[in-house]
Amino acid sequence: MLNFATRRFALSLLILFVAVTVMFLMIRAVPGDPVQIMLGPRATPELQAQLTAALGLDQPIWKQLLIFYGNLLQGDLGTDVFSGRSVTDIVFQQLPFTLELIFASILWSATLGIALGAYAAAHPNTLIDRVAAAISVSFVAAPAFVVALLALLVFAVHLQWFPAIGAGEGFWDRLDHLVLPAFAIGLSWVGYIARLVRASMLEVMGESHVRTARAFGIAERRVVMVYALRIAILPVVTVIGVGMGFLLSSAVFAEIVFARPGLGKLVIDSITTRNYPVVMGSVLISTALFVVSTALADLINALLDPRARTAH
């Protein structure tokens, strides 16, 4: 297990390095003069030259990349060119709002999706199974931004059950503000997880250890929950880890529609103003979240199923 964890950690570092390097080069390749966009058309040449030097844009691209990684190894993500604040402080101030949105979405969608998929698999080819399939496909087909807009109009504006914008203050108020955004970006995952669990459960239910448990007269409920679901849930762990990237992209829509603070909104605002240090800091942390979640999913999978340790 230690060897597997070491290999997975090294692979995660490599993926993070490649992803951040590609994003760095892509941002630099965007057409237009970022300094002129930041300062506006009335900025003097002296001020433009000063900001260009401060951002290191007067250096060759390879040297800019080396400087970026050199500062990164010291824990320095740069300085916001507009406010003068540390990018690290700005990013980590917004990070908790995005994390709580993602975790809330995963929690409710995985809980409902696993229950729906397991119940459908326990009653295959019945009316319950067909209804569950129709519900799952409908949820998968619903785009997050459409669900967010409809949820805002129906539950916040028309019914006024939940607040429309902001993140709230205090535990219960923040929880109240979290309901609609988490519902919007988690709905499609309910259907996806339900279909995945159903397919995995049907495969596991035909294996020898499940047939043996039934032959010993073990109650069907225990067979399903203990002997089948415990193994069938393994693909869900992997999917949730990989799905962090999709949830991060969906969180952008939720943060914009519901005017919530977070990494997604911070990235969009920074790209609009060409605030390079904040963009790179936000992208770095977002990429690190995705890589870490994927690595954790693989480690959990390896703990639950030892066969996964030799499959990598």
PDB file of N, CA and C in Angstrom, residues 4-5 8-9 11-13 15-16 103 106 234 236-246 248 286-302 312:
ATOM      1  N   PHE A   4       2.169   1.891  -3.476  1.00  0.00           N
ATOM      2  CA  PHE A   4       1.099   2.429  -4.319  1.00  0.00           C
ATOM      3  C   PHE A   4       0.873   3.906  -4.018  1.00  0.00           C
ATOM      4  N   ALA A   5       0.835   4.259  -2.724  1.00  0.00           N
ATOM      5  CA  ALA A   5       0.625   5.652  -2.339  1.00  0.00           C
ATOM      6  C   ALA A   5       1.769   6.541  -2.821  1.00  0.00           C
ATOM      7  N   ARG A   8       1.431   7.017  -6.556  1.00  0.00           N
ATOM      8  CA  ARG A   8       0.291   7.898  -6.853  1.00  0.00           C
ATOM      9  C   ARG A   8       0.612   9.345  -6.513  1.00  0.00           C
ATOM     10  N   PHE A   9       1.376   9.564  -5.450  1.00  0.00           N
ATOM     11  CA  PHE A   9       1.781  10.920  -5.074  1.00  0.00           C
ATOM     12  C   PHE A   9       2.707  11.516  -6.130  1.00  0.00           C
ATOM     13  N   LEU A  11       2.875  10.672  -9.294  1.00  0.00           N
ATOM     14  CA  LEU A  11       2.079  10.923 -10.492  1.00  0.00           C
ATOM     15  C   LEU A  11       1.256  12.199 -10.343  1.00  0.00           C
ATOM     16  N   SER A  12       0.729  12.447  -9.148  1.00  0.00           N
ATOM     17  CA  SER A  12      -0.061  13.656  -8.902  1.00  0.00           C
ATOM     18  C   SER A  12       0.790  14.913  -9.064  1.00  0.00           C
ATOM     19  N   LEU A  13       2.022  14.873  -8.564  1.00  0.00           N
ATOM     20  CA  LEU A  13       2.929  16.012  -8.728  1.00  0.00           C
ATOM     21  C   LEU A  13       3.228  16.271 -10.201  1.00  0.00           C
ATOM     22  N   ILE A  15       1.321  15.451 -12.810  1.00  0.00           N
ATOM     23  CA  ILE A  15       0.102  15.973 -13.446  1.00  0.00           C
ATOM     24  C   ILE A  15      -0.085  17.446 -13.104  1.00  0.00           C
ATOM     25  N   LEU A  16       0.144  17.793 -11.840  1.00  0.00           N
ATOM     26  CA  LEU A  16      -0.009  19.179 -11.415  1.00  0.00           C
ATOM     27  C   LEU A  16       0.986  20.086 -12.136  1.00  0.00           C
ATOM     28  N   PHE A 103     -18.658  20.278  -1.500  1.00  0.00           N
ATOM     29  CA  PHE A 103     -18.891  19.180  -0.566  1.00  0.00           C
ATOM     30  C   PHE A 103     -20.382  18.986  -0.293  1.00  0.00           C
ATOM     31  N   ILE A 106     -21.760  17.190  -3.372  1.00  0.00           N
ATOM     32  CA  ILE A 106     -21.380  15.779  -3.384  1.00  0.00           C
ATOM     33  C   ILE A 106     -22.161  15.003  -2.337  1.00  0.00           C
ATOM     34  N   LEU A 234     -17.626   1.026  -5.213  1.00  0.00           N
ATOM     35  CA  LEU A 234     -16.245   1.386  -5.536  1.00  0.00           C
ATOM     36  C   LEU A 234     -16.136   2.299  -6.759  1.00  0.00           C
ATOM     37  N   VAL A 236     -18.161   4.479  -7.734  1.00  0.00           N
ATOM     38  CA  VAL A 236     -18.681   5.792  -7.353  1.00  0.00           C
ATOM     39  C   VAL A 236     -17.588   6.623  -6.692  1.00  0.00           C
ATOM     40  N   VAL A 237     -16.748   5.973  -5.879  1.00  0.00           N
ATOM     41  CA  VAL A 237     -15.656   6.691  -5.215  1.00  0.00           C
ATOM     42  C   VAL A 237     -14.730   7.307  -6.256  1.00  0.00           C
ATOM     43  N   THR A 238     -14.395   6.532  -7.289  1.00  0.00           N
ATOM     44  CA  THR A 238     -13.522   7.038  -8.350  1.00  0.00           C
ATOM     45  C   THR A 238     -14.187   8.165  -9.116  1.00  0.00           C
ATOM     46  N   VAL A 239     -15.457   7.990  -9.438  1.00  0.00           N
ATOM     47  CA  VAL A 239     -16.188   9.001 -10.210  1.00  0.00           C
ATOM     48  C   VAL A 239     -16.287  10.309  -9.437  1.00  0.00           C
ATOM     49  N   ILE A 240     -16.521  10.233  -8.140  1.00  0.00           N
ATOM     50  CA  ILE A 240     -16.616  11.450  -7.328  1.00  0.00           C
ATOM     51  C   ILE A 240     -15.274  12.183  -7.317  1.00  0.00           C
ATOM     52  N   GLY A 241     -14.174  11.430  -7.215  1.00  0.00           N
ATOM     53  CA  GLY A 241     -12.857  12.070  -7.247  1.00  0.00           C
ATOM     54  C   GLY A 241     -12.602  12.784  -8.558  1.00  0.00           C
ATOM     55  N   VAL A 242     -12.896  12.104  -9.677  1.00  0.00           N
ATOM     56  CA  VAL A 242     -12.721  12.727 -10.989  1.00  0.00           C
ATOM     57  C   VAL A 242     -13.732  13.851 -11.181  1.00  0.00           C
ATOM     58  N   GLY A 243     -14.920  13.677 -10.615  1.00  0.00           N
ATOM     59  CA  GLY A 243     -15.975  14.670 -10.791  1.00  0.00           C
ATOM     60  C   GLY A 243     -15.715  16.003 -10.111  1.00  0.00           C
ATOM     61  N   MET A 244     -14.680  16.070  -9.268  1.00  0.00           N
ATOM     62  CA  MET A 244     -14.350  17.346  -8.630  1.00  0.00           C
ATOM     63  C   MET A 244     -14.090  18.429  -9.671  1.00  0.00           C
ATOM     64  N   GLY A 245     -13.439  18.051 -10.765  1.00  0.00           N
ATOM     65  CA  GLY A 245     -13.162  19.026 -11.826  1.00  0.00           C
ATOM     66  C   GLY A 245     -14.437  19.552 -12.447  1.00  0.00           C
ATOM     67  N   PHE A 246     -15.396  18.661 -12.693  1.00  0.00           N
ATOM     68  CA  PHE A 246     -16.674  19.085 -13.265  1.00  0.00           C
ATOM     69  C   PHE A 246     -17.469  19.925 -12.269  1.00  0.00           C
ATOM     70  N   LEU A 248     -16.167  21.840  -9.991  1.00  0.00           N
ATOM     71  CA  LEU A 248     -15.532  23.153  -9.949  1.00  0.00           C
ATOM     72  C   LEU A 248     -16.014  24.038 -11.093  1.00  0.00           C
ATOM     73  N   SER A 286      -7.146  25.501  -7.895  1.00  0.00           N
ATOM     74  CA  SER A 286      -8.228  24.684  -8.459  1.00  0.00           C
ATOM     75  C   SER A 286      -7.687  23.378  -9.027  1.00  0.00           C
ATOM     76  N   THR A 287      -6.563  23.471  -9.747  1.00  0.00           N
ATOM     77  CA  THR A 287      -5.949  22.269 -10.310  1.00  0.00           C
ATOM     78  C   THR A 287      -5.455  21.339  -9.201  1.00  0.00           C
ATOM     79  N   ALA A 288      -4.886  21.927  -8.164  1.00  0.00           N
ATOM     80  CA  ALA A 288      -4.415  21.123  -7.035  1.00  0.00           C
ATOM     81  C   ALA A 288      -5.575  20.396  -6.354  1.00  0.00           C
ATOM     82  N   LEU A 289      -6.717  21.061  -6.233  1.00  0.00           N
ATOM     83  CA  LEU A 289      -7.901  20.421  -5.647  1.00  0.00           C
ATOM     84  C   LEU A 289      -8.317  19.209  -6.467  1.00  0.00           C
ATOM     85  N   PHE A 290      -8.336  19.389  -7.789  1.00  0.00           N
ATOM     86  CA  PHE A 290      -8.739  18.295  -8.669  1.00  0.00           C
ATOM     87  C   PHE A 290      -7.761  17.126  -8.572  1.00  0.00           C
ATOM     88  N   VAL A 291      -6.469  17.420  -8.604  1.00  0.00           N
ATOM     89  CA  VAL A 291      -5.456  16.355  -8.550  1.00  0.00           C
ATOM     90  C   VAL A 291      -5.503  15.635  -7.207  1.00  0.00           C
ATOM     91  N   VAL A 292      -5.626  16.389  -6.124  1.00  0.00           N
ATOM     92  CA  VAL A 292      -5.666  15.780  -4.793  1.00  0.00           C
ATOM     93  C   VAL A 292      -6.907  14.914  -4.626  1.00  0.00           C
ATOM     94  N   SER A 293      -8.063  15.391  -5.100  1.00  0.00           N
ATOM     95  CA  SER A 293      -9.300  14.614  -4.968  1.00  0.00           C
ATOM     96  C   SER A 293      -9.221  13.314  -5.754  1.00  0.00           C
ATOM     97  N   THR A 294      -8.615  13.368  -6.946  1.00  0.00           N
ATOM     98  CA  THR A 294      -8.457  12.162  -7.749  1.00  0.00           C
ATOM     99  C   THR A 294      -7.511  11.174  -7.060  1.00  0.00           C
ATOM    100  N   ALA A 295      -6.424  11.682  -6.507  1.00  0.00           N
ATOM    101  CA  ALA A 295      -5.475  10.813  -5.804  1.00  0.00           C
ATOM    102  C   ALA A 295      -6.119  10.185  -4.568  1.00  0.00           C
ATOM    103  N   LEU A 296      -6.889  10.967  -3.820  1.00  0.00           N
ATOM    104  CA  LEU A 296      -7.575  10.435  -2.633  1.00  0.00           C
ATOM    105  C   LEU A 296      -8.582   9.357  -3.020  1.00  0.00           C
ATOM    106  N   ALA A 297      -9.293   9.575  -4.136  1.00  0.00           N
ATOM    107  CA  ALA A 297     -10.249   8.572  -4.602  1.00  0.00           C
ATOM    108  C   ALA A 297      -9.535   7.260  -4.931  1.00  0.00           C
ATOM    109  N   ASP A 298      -8.366   7.354  -5.567  1.00  0.00           N
ATOM    110  CA  ASP A 298      -7.595   6.149  -5.886  1.00  0.00           C
ATOM    111  C   ASP A 298      -7.104   5.442  -4.623  1.00  0.00           C
ATOM    112  N   LEU A 299      -6.681   6.223  -3.630  1.00  0.00           N
ATOM    113  CA  LEU A 299      -6.204   5.623  -2.380  1.00  0.00           C
ATOM    114  C   LEU A 299      -7.339   4.949  -1.617  1.00  0.00           C
ATOM    115  N   ILE A 300      -8.501   5.588  -1.581  1.00  0.00           N
ATOM    116  CA  ILE A 300      -9.664   4.980  -0.917  1.00  0.00           C
ATOM    117  C   ILE A 300     -10.076   3.703  -1.643  1.00  0.00           C
ATOM    118  N   ASN A 301     -10.037   3.758  -2.971  1.00  0.00           N
ATOM    119  CA  ASN A 301     -10.349   2.571  -3.769  1.00  0.00           C
ATOM    120  C   ASN A 301      -9.389   1.433  -3.454  1.00  0.00           C
ATOM    121  N   ALA A 302      -8.111   1.775  -3.322  1.00  0.00           N
ATOM    122  CA  ALA A 302      -7.099   0.755  -3.026  1.00  0.00           C
ATOM    123  C   ALA A 302      -7.289   0.164  -1.635  1.00  0.00           C
ATOM    124  N   HIS A 312      -2.355  -0.335 -11.133  1.00  0.00           N
ATOM    125  CA  HIS A 312      -1.731   0.930 -11.512  1.00  0.00           C
ATOM    126  C   HIS A 312      -0.237   0.718 -11.722  1.00  0.00           C
TER     127      HIS A 312
END
